[in-house]
CSV table of N, CA and C in Angstrom, one decimal:
chain,number,residue,atom,x,y,z
A,26,GLN,N,1.3,-71.3,-58.0
A,26,GLN,CA,0.4,-72.3,-58.5
A,26,GLN,C,-0.9,-72.1,-57.7
A,27,VAL,N,-1.6,-72.1,-59.0
A,27,VAL,CA,-3.6,-71.8,-58.5
A,27,VAL,C,-3.9,-72.1,-57.7
A,28,GLN,N,-4.6,-71.8,-56.7
A,28,GLN,CA,-5.4,-72.3,-55.5
A,28,GLN,C,-7.1,-72.3,-56.1
A,29,LEU,N,-7.7,-73.4,-55.7
A,29,LEU,CA,-9.1,-73.3,-56.2
A,29,LEU,C,-9.9,-73.6,-55.2
A,30,VAL,N,-10.9,-73.0,-55.0
A,30,VAL,CA,-11.9,-73.0,-53.8
A,30,VAL,C,-13.3,-73.5,-54.8
A,31,GLU,N,-14.6,-74.3,-54.8
A,31,GLU,CA,-15.9,-74.7,-55.4
A,31,GLU,C,-17.1,-74.0,-54.3
A,32,SER,N,-17.7,-74.0,-55.1
A,32,SER,CA,-19.0,-73.6,-53.9
A,32,SER,C,-20.2,-74.3,-55.1
A,33,GLY,N,-21.3,-74.2,-54.2
A,33,GLY,CA,-22.6,-74.2,-55.2
A,33,GLY,C,-23.1,-75.2,-55.2
A,34,GLY,N,-22.5,-76.1,-54.2
A,34,GLY,CA,-23.3,-78.0,-54.8
A,34,GLY,C,-24.6,-77.8,-53.3
A,35,GLY,N,-25.4,-78.5,-53.8
A,35,GLY,CA,-26.2,-78.6,-52.8
A,35,GLY,C,-27.3,-80.3,-52.9
A,36,LEU,N,-28.6,-80.3,-51.8
A,36,LEU,CA,-29.1,-81.2,-52.6
A,36,LEU,C,-30.5,-79.9,-53.7
A,37,VAL,N,-30.9,-81.0,-54.5
A,37,VAL,CA,-31.8,-80.6,-55.5
A,37,VAL,C,-32.5,-81.9,-56.3
A,38,GLN,N,-34.1,-82.0,-56.2
A,38,GLN,CA,-34.8,-82.9,-56.3
A,38,GLN,C,-34.1,-83.3,-58.3
A,39,ALA,N,-34.7,-84.0,-58.6
A,39,ALA,CA,-34.6,-84.9,-60.0
A,39,ALA,C,-35.4,-83.8,-61.2
A,40,GLY,N,-34.6,-83.3,-62.5
A,40,GLY,CA,-34.8,-82.4,-63.0
A,40,GLY,C,-34.3,-80.7,-62.7
A,41,GLY,N,-34.0,-80.8,-61.2
A,41,GLY,CA,-33.6,-79.1,-60.7
A,41,GLY,C,-32.4,-79.5,-61.7
A,42,SER,N,-31.7,-77.7,-61.0
A,42,SER,CA,-30.4,-77.1,-61.9
A,42,SER,C,-29.9,-76.8,-60.3
A,43,LEU,N,-28.6,-76.9,-60.5
A,43,LEU,CA,-27.2,-75.9,-59.6
A,43,LEU,C,-26.1,-75.4,-60.3
A,44,ARG,N,-25.9,-74.4,-59.9
A,44,ARG,CA,-24.6,-73.6,-60.6
A,44,ARG,C,-23.6,-73.9,-59.8
A,45,LEU,N,-22.2,-74.7,-59.8
A,45,LEU,CA,-20.8,-75.0,-59.3
A,45,LEU,C,-20.4,-73.7,-59.6
A,46,SER,N,-19.6,-73.1,-58.8
A,46,SER,CA,-18.4,-72.1,-59.2
A,46,SER,C,-16.9,-72.4,-58.7
A,47,CYS,N,-16.0,-72.1,-59.4
A,47,CYS,CA,-14.9,-72.2,-58.8
A,47,CYS,C,-13.9,-70.9,-58.6
A,48,ALA,N,-13.5,-70.4,-57.8
A,48,ALA,CA,-12.7,-69.6,-57.7
A,48,ALA,C,-11.3,-69.6,-57.7
A,49,ALA,N,-10.9,-68.9,-58.2
A,49,ALA,CA,-9.6,-69.3,-58.0
A,49,ALA,C,-8.5,-67.9,-57.7
A,50,SER,N,-7.5,-68.1,-57.0
A,50,SER,CA,-6.7,-67.4,-56.7
A,50,SER,C,-4.9,-67.6,-56.5
A,51,GLY,N,-4.0,-66.6,-56.9
A,51,GLY,CA,-2.8,-66.9,-56.9
A,51,GLY,C,-2.2,-66.8,-58.6
A,52,SER,N,-3.2,-67.0,-59.1
A,52,SER,CA,-2.9,-66.8,-61.1
A,52,SER,C,-4.2,-66.6,-61.4
A,53,THR,N,-3.8,-66.2,-62.9
A,53,THR,CA,-5.2,-65.7,-63.4
A,53,THR,C,-5.2,-66.9,-64.5
A,54,LEU,N,-6.8,-67.2,-64.4
A,54,LEU,CA,-7.6,-68.8,-64.5
A,54,LEU,C,-7.0,-68.5,-66.3
A,55,ASP,N,-7.5,-66.8,-66.8
A,55,ASP,CA,-7.4,-67.0,-68.3
A,55,ASP,C,-6.1,-67.7,-69.2
A,56,TYR,N,-5.1,-68.3,-68.0
A,56,TYR,CA,-3.7,-68.4,-68.9
A,56,TYR,C,-3.6,-70.4,-68.8
A,57,TYR,N,-4.9,-70.7,-68.4
A,57,TYR,CA,-5.2,-72.0,-67.4
A,57,TYR,C,-6.3,-72.8,-68.3
A,58,ALA,N,-6.2,-74.2,-69.0
A,58,ALA,CA,-7.2,-75.0,-69.0
A,58,ALA,C,-7.8,-75.3,-67.8
A,59,VAL,N,-9.6,-75.4,-67.8
A,59,VAL,CA,-10.3,-75.7,-66.9
A,59,VAL,C,-11.0,-76.6,-67.0
A,60,GLY,N,-11.5,-77.8,-66.2
A,60,GLY,CA,-12.5,-78.3,-65.7
A,60,GLY,C,-12.9,-78.9,-64.9
A,61,TRP,N,-13.6,-80.0,-64.7
A,61,TRP,CA,-14.5,-80.5,-63.5
A,61,TRP,C,-14.2,-82.1,-63.7
A,62,PHE,N,-14.1,-82.9,-62.8
A,62,PHE,CA,-14.4,-84.0,-62.2
A,62,PHE,C,-15.2,-84.7,-61.1
A,63,ARG,N,-15.9,-86.0,-60.8
A,63,ARG,CA,-17.2,-86.0,-59.9
A,63,ARG,C,-16.5,-87.6,-59.4
A,64,GLN,N,-16.7,-87.3,-58.2
A,64,GLN,CA,-16.4,-88.6,-57.6
A,64,GLN,C,-17.7,-89.1,-56.4
A,65,ALA,N,-17.8,-90.1,-56.9
A,65,ALA,CA,-19.3,-90.8,-56.2
A,65,ALA,C,-18.6,-91.5,-55.2
A,66,PRO,N,-19.3,-91.9,-54.0
A,66,PRO,CA,-18.7,-93.2,-53.0
A,66,PRO,C,-18.7,-94.2,-53.3
A,67,GLY,N,-16.9,-94.9,-53.4
A,67,GLY,CA,-17.0,-96.1,-53.8
A,67,GLY,C,-16.7,-96.3,-55.4
A,68,GLN,N,-16.5,-95.2,-55.7
A,68,GLN,CA,-16.3,-95.1,-57.3
A,68,GLN,C,-15.1,-94.1,-58.0
A,69,GLU,N,-14.6,-94.7,-59.0
A,69,GLU,CA,-13.5,-94.3,-59.4
A,69,GLU,C,-14.2,-92.5,-60.4
A,70,ARG,N,-12.8,-91.7,-60.4
A,70,ARG,CA,-13.2,-90.3,-60.8
A,70,ARG,C,-14.0,-90.5,-61.5
A,71,GLU,N,-14.5,-89.5,-62.3
A,71,GLU,CA,-14.9,-89.3,-63.9
A,71,GLU,C,-14.8,-88.0,-64.5
A,72,GLY,N,-14.0,-87.6,-64.9
A,72,GLY,CA,-14.1,-86.6,-65.5
A,72,GLY,C,-15.4,-86.6,-66.3
A,73,VAL,N,-15.9,-84.6,-66.2
A,73,VAL,CA,-16.9,-84.2,-66.9
A,73,VAL,C,-17.3,-83.6,-67.9
A,74,SER,N,-16.2,-82.4,-67.7
A,74,SER,CA,-16.2,-81.4,-68.6
A,74,SER,C,-14.7,-80.5,-68.3
A,75,CYS,N,-14.4,-80.0,-69.7
A,75,CYS,CA,-12.9,-79.4,-69.8
A,75,CYS,C,-13.3,-78.0,-70.9
A,76,LEU,N,-12.6,-77.4,-70.4
A,76,LEU,CA,-12.4,-75.8,-71.6
A,76,LEU,C,-10.9,-75.7,-72.0
A,77,SER,N,-10.8,-75.5,-73.1
A,77,SER,CA,-9.2,-75.3,-73.5
A,77,SER,C,-9.2,-74.1,-73.7
A,78,THR,N,-7.8,-73.4,-73.7
A,78,THR,CA,-7.4,-72.2,-73.3
A,78,THR,C,-6.9,-72.3,-75.1
A,79,ILE,N,-6.3,-72.9,-75.7
A,79,ILE,CA,-6.2,-73.3,-77.2
A,79,ILE,C,-6.9,-72.8,-78.3
A,80,ASP,N,-8.2,-73.7,-77.9
A,80,ASP,CA,-8.9,-73.2,-79.4
A,80,ASP,C,-10.5,-72.7,-78.3
A,81,ASP,N,-10.5,-72.7,-77.1
A,81,ASP,CA,-11.9,-72.4,-76.5
A,81,ASP,C,-13.1,-73.5,-76.9
A,82,THR,N,-12.4,-74.6,-77.1
A,82,THR,CA,-13.5,-75.6,-76.8
A,82,THR,C,-13.8,-75.9,-75.8
A,83,GLU,N,-15.2,-76.3,-75.6
A,83,GLU,CA,-15.9,-77.1,-74.5
A,83,GLU,C,-16.1,-78.6,-74.4
A,84,TYR,N,-15.9,-79.1,-73.7
A,84,TYR,CA,-15.8,-80.7,-74.2
A,84,TYR,C,-16.4,-81.4,-73.0
A,85,TYR,N,-17.7,-82.4,-73.1
A,85,TYR,CA,-18.8,-82.7,-72.3
A,85,TYR,C,-18.4,-84.3,-72.7
A,86,ILE,N,-18.4,-85.0,-71.6
A,86,ILE,CA,-18.9,-86.5,-71.4
A,86,ILE,C,-20.6,-86.6,-71.9
A,87,PRO,N,-20.6,-88.0,-72.7
A,87,PRO,CA,-21.8,-88.1,-73.1
A,87,PRO,C,-23.0,-88.4,-72.3
A,88,SER,N,-22.7,-88.3,-71.0
A,88,SER,CA,-24.1,-88.6,-70.1
A,88,SER,C,-24.2,-87.0,-69.6
A,89,VAL,N,-23.6,-86.0,-69.5
A,89,VAL,CA,-24.1,-84.5,-69.4
A,89,VAL,C,-24.2,-83.9,-70.6
A,90,GLU,N,-23.8,-84.2,-71.6
A,90,GLU,CA,-23.8,-83.2,-73.0
A,90,GLU,C,-25.6,-83.0,-73.4
A,91,GLY,N,-25.5,-81.6,-73.1
A,91,GLY,CA,-26.4,-80.9,-73.6
A,91,GLY,C,-27.4,-80.3,-72.0
A,92,ARG,N,-26.9,-81.0,-71.5
A,92,ARG,CA,-27.3,-80.4,-69.5
A,92,ARG,C,-26.5,-79.6,-68.8
A,93,PHE,N,-25.2,-79.9,-69.0
A,93,PHE,CA,-24.2,-79.4,-68.5
A,93,PHE,C,-23.1,-78.2,-69.1
A,94,THR,N,-22.8,-77.2,-68.6
A,94,THR,CA,-22.5,-76.0,-69.3
A,94,THR,C,-21.3,-75.4,-68.8
A,95,ILE,N,-19.8,-75.6,-69.4
A,95,ILE,CA,-18.8,-75.2,-68.4
A,95,ILE,C,-18.7,-73.6,-69.0
A,96,SER,N,-17.9,-72.6,-68.2
A,96,SER,CA,-17.9,-71.4,-68.6
A,96,SER,C,-16.9,-70.5,-67.7
A,97,ARG,N,-16.5,-69.6,-68.1
A,97,ARG,CA,-14.8,-68.9,-67.8
A,97,ARG,C,-15.4,-67.6,-67.6
A,98,ASP,N,-15.5,-67.0,-66.2
A,98,ASP,CA,-15.7,-65.5,-66.1
A,98,ASP,C,-14.3,-65.0,-65.5
A,99,SER,N,-13.8,-64.0,-66.6
A,99,SER,CA,-12.5,-63.7,-66.6
A,99,SER,C,-12.3,-62.2,-65.6
A,100,ALA,N,-13.2,-61.5,-65.2
A,100,ALA,CA,-13.3,-60.1,-64.4
A,100,ALA,C,-13.5,-61.0,-63.0
A,101,ALA,N,-14.2,-62.2,-62.8
A,101,ALA,CA,-13.9,-62.8,-61.4
A,101,ALA,C,-13.0,-63.7,-61.5
A,102,ASN,N,-12.5,-64.1,-62.3
A,102,ASN,CA,-11.0,-65.4,-61.9
A,102,ASN,C,-11.8,-66.5,-61.4
A,103,THR,N,-13.3,-66.7,-61.8
A,103,THR,CA,-13.8,-67.9,-61.5
A,103,THR,C,-14.2,-68.8,-63.3
A,104,VAL,N,-14.9,-70.1,-62.7
A,104,VAL,CA,-15.0,-71.2,-63.4
A,104,VAL,C,-16.1,-71.5,-62.8
A,105,HIS,N,-17.7,-71.9,-64.0
A,105,HIS,CA,-18.6,-72.3,-63.7
A,105,HIS,C,-18.9,-73.5,-64.4
A,106,LEU,N,-19.9,-74.3,-63.6
A,106,LEU,CA,-20.8,-75.6,-64.6
A,106,LEU,C,-22.3,-75.4,-64.0
A,107,GLN,N,-22.3,-74.9,-65.0
A,107,GLN,CA,-24.2,-74.9,-65.0
A,107,GLN,C,-24.8,-76.2,-65.5
A,108,MET,N,-25.4,-76.8,-64.2
A,108,MET,CA,-25.9,-78.2,-64.0
A,108,MET,C,-27.2,-77.8,-64.2
A,109,ASN,N,-28.1,-78.5,-65.3
A,109,ASN,CA,-29.7,-78.5,-65.8
A,109,ASN,C,-30.6,-80.1,-65.5
A,110,ASN,N,-31.4,-80.4,-65.7
A,110,ASN,CA,-32.1,-81.5,-65.4
A,110,ASN,C,-31.3,-82.4,-65.1
A,111,LEU,N,-30.8,-82.4,-63.7
A,111,LEU,CA,-29.5,-83.1,-63.0
A,111,LEU,C,-30.9,-84.7,-62.5
A,112,LYS,N,-29.9,-85.8,-62.6
A,112,LYS,CA,-30.5,-86.8,-62.4
A,112,LYS,C,-29.8,-87.3,-61.5
A,113,PRO,N,-30.6,-88.3,-60.4
A,113,PRO,CA,-29.6,-89.1,-59.2
A,113,PRO,C,-28.5,-89.2,-59.5
A,114,GLU,N,-28.1,-90.0,-60.4
A,114,GLU,CA,-26.4,-90.5,-61.3
A,114,GLU,C,-26.0,-89.5,-61.4
A,115,ASP,N,-26.3,-88.3,-61.3
A,115,ASP,CA,-25.1,-87.1,-61.2
A,115,ASP,C,-24.8,-87.0,-59.8
A,116,THR,N,-25.5,-87.0,-58.7
A,116,THR,CA,-24.7,-87.6,-57.2
A,116,THR,C,-23.3,-87.2,-57.1
A,117,ALA,N,-22.5,-86.7,-56.5
A,117,ALA,CA,-21.1,-87.0,-56.5
A,117,ALA,C,-20.8,-85.6,-55.5
A,118,THR,N,-19.3,-86.0,-55.4
A,118,THR,CA,-18.6,-84.7,-55.2
A,118,THR,C,-17.8,-84.2,-56.3
A,119,TYR,N,-17.9,-83.3,-56.4
A,119,TYR,CA,-17.6,-82.2,-58.1
A,119,TYR,C,-16.3,-81.1,-57.4
A,120,TYR,N,-15.3,-81.9,-58.4
A,120,TYR,CA,-13.7,-81.0,-57.7
A,120,TYR,C,-13.7,-80.2,-59.3
A,121,CYS,N,-13.3,-79.2,-59.3
A,121,CYS,CA,-12.7,-78.3,-60.4
A,121,CYS,C,-11.3,-78.6,-60.4
A,122,LEU,N,-11.0,-78.1,-61.6
A,122,LEU,CA,-9.5,-78.5,-61.9
A,122,LEU,C,-9.0,-77.3,-63.0
A,123,ALA,N,-7.4,-76.9,-62.7
A,123,ALA,CA,-6.9,-76.0,-63.8
A,123,ALA,C,-5.2,-76.5,-64.1
A,124,GLY,N,-5.3,-76.4,-65.4
A,124,GLY,CA,-3.4,-76.7,-65.6
A,124,GLY,C,-3.3,-75.8,-66.5
A,125,MET,N,-1.7,-75.8,-66.7
A,125,MET,CA,-1.4,-75.0,-67.7
A,125,MET,C,-0.8,-76.0,-69.2
A,126,VAL,N,-2.2,-76.0,-69.6
A,126,VAL,CA,-1.9,-77.4,-70.2
A,126,VAL,C,-2.2,-77.2,-71.9
A,127,GLY,N,-1.4,-77.3,-72.9
A,127,GLY,CA,-1.3,-76.3,-74.0
A,127,GLY,C,-1.9,-77.8,-75.2
A,128,SER,N,-3.4,-78.0,-74.7
A,128,SER,CA,-3.9,-79.3,-75.7
A,128,SER,C,-5.5,-78.1,-75.8
A,129,PRO,N,-5.4,-78.8,-77.3
A,129,PRO,CA,-6.9,-78.6,-77.7
A,129,PRO,C,-8.2,-79.3,-77.1
A,130,GLY,N,-9.4,-79.0,-76.8
A,130,GLY,CA,-10.2,-79.0,-76.4
A,130,GLY,C,-10.6,-80.8,-76.3
A,131,GLY,N,-10.9,-81.2,-75.7
A,131,GLY,CA,-11.3,-83.1,-75.8
A,131,GLY,C,-11.3,-84.1,-74.7
A,132,SER,N,-11.4,-85.2,-74.9
A,132,SER,CA,-11.0,-85.7,-73.8
A,132,SER,C,-9.5,-86.3,-73.0
A,133,ARG,N,-9.1,-86.1,-74.3
A,133,ARG,CA,-7.8,-85.6,-73.9
A,133,ARG,C,-7.2,-84.7,-73.1
A,134,LEU,N,-7.8,-83.4,-73.1
A,134,LEU,CA,-7.2,-82.4,-71.9
A,134,LEU,C,-7.7,-82.7,-71.1
A,135,LEU,N,-9.1,-83.0,-70.9
A,135,LEU,CA,-9.6,-83.5,-69.5
A,135,LEU,C,-9.1,-84.6,-68.6
A,136,GLN,N,-8.5,-85.9,-69.5
A,136,GLN,CA,-7.5,-86.7,-68.9
A,136,GLN,C,-6.2,-85.9,-68.5
A,137,LEU,N,-5.4,-85.3,-69.1
A,137,LEU,CA,-4.4,-84.4,-68.6
A,137,LEU,C,-4.8,-83.8,-67.5
A,138,LEU,N,-5.9,-82.7,-67.7
A,138,LEU,CA,-6.1,-82.2,-66.3
A,138,LEU,C,-6.0,-82.8,-65.0
A,139,MET,N,-7.4,-84.1,-64.8
A,139,MET,CA,-7.4,-84.9,-64.0
A,139,MET,C,-6.0,-85.3,-63.6
A,140,ASP,N,-4.6,-85.6,-64.4
A,140,ASP,CA,-3.6,-86.0,-63.9
A,140,ASP,C,-2.6,-85.3,-63.6
A,141,TYR,N,-2.7,-84.0,-63.7
A,141,TYR,CA,-1.8,-83.5,-63.6
A,141,TYR,C,-1.9,-81.7,-63.1
A,142,GLY,N,-3.4,-81.7,-63.2
A,142,GLY,CA,-4.1,-80.1,-62.8
A,142,GLY,C,-4.1,-79.8,-61.3
A,143,SER,N,-4.2,-78.6,-61.2
A,143,SER,CA,-4.9,-78.4,-59.5
A,143,SER,C,-6.1,-78.7,-59.5
A,144,ARG,N,-6.6,-78.8,-58.3
A,144,ARG,CA,-7.9,-79.2,-58.0
A,144,ARG,C,-8.0,-78.4,-56.4
A,145,GLY,N,-9.6,-78.2,-56.3
A,145,GLY,CA,-10.1,-78.1,-55.5
A,145,GLY,C,-10.6,-79.0,-54.2
A,146,GLN,N,-11.3,-78.4,-53.4
A,146,GLN,CA,-12.0,-79.5,-52.3
A,146,GLN,C,-12.8,-79.9,-52.4
A,147,GLY,N,-13.6,-79.8,-53.4
A,147,GLY,CA,-14.6,-80.7,-53.6
A,147,GLY,C,-16.1,-79.7,-53.2
A,148,THR,N,-17.0,-79.8,-53.9
A,148,THR,CA,-18.2,-79.6,-53.3
A,148,THR,C,-19.5,-80.9,-53.6
A,149,GLN,N,-20.1,-81.2,-52.7
A,149,GLN,CA,-21.2,-82.5,-52.8
A,149,GLN,C,-22.3,-81.7,-53.1
A,150,VAL,N,-22.8,-82.7,-54.4
A,150,VAL,CA,-24.1,-82.6,-55.2
A,150,VAL,C,-24.8,-83.8,-55.1
A,151,THR,N,-25.8,-83.8,-54.2
A,151,THR,CA,-26.7,-84.8,-54.0
A,151,THR,C,-28.4,-84.6,-54.7
A,152,VAL,N,-28.4,-85.7,-55.6
A,152,VAL,CA,-29.6,-85.3,-56.2
A,152,VAL,C,-31.0,-86.6,-56.1
A,153,SER,N,-31.7,-86.1,-55.5
A,153,SER,CA,-33.1,-86.9,-54.8
A,153,SER,C,-34.0,-87.1,-56.1
A,154,SER,N,-34.6,-88.6,-56.0
A,154,SER,CA,-35.1,-89.1,-57.1
A,154,SER,C,-36.6,-88.8,-56.9
């Protein structure tokens, strides 16, 4: 079972950037599909992005497409989420996901990760206007 620890959250002004990191232990992330979801107070979980091991495809929800980038650092056994041009509506706790899911990249993979994947404890992102 892989264990995940997120870091990199914080308070930033609108238009700013943050880079979230998710360090894995207990297993090699290269074998896992990975992703991120977020949850704001009083709101449902929202999948944000995922990266498949099948076709190495990145997927982003429309509201973050072009602003967020997911990447995998195999040497460090870490996944990153680079977030640029942040908006107040991006404010949430962000959680890393990992799962041995054999699905091509896309919304289905993201949902499978949210339903069945391992997750970390989360890191808070607050974007001020």
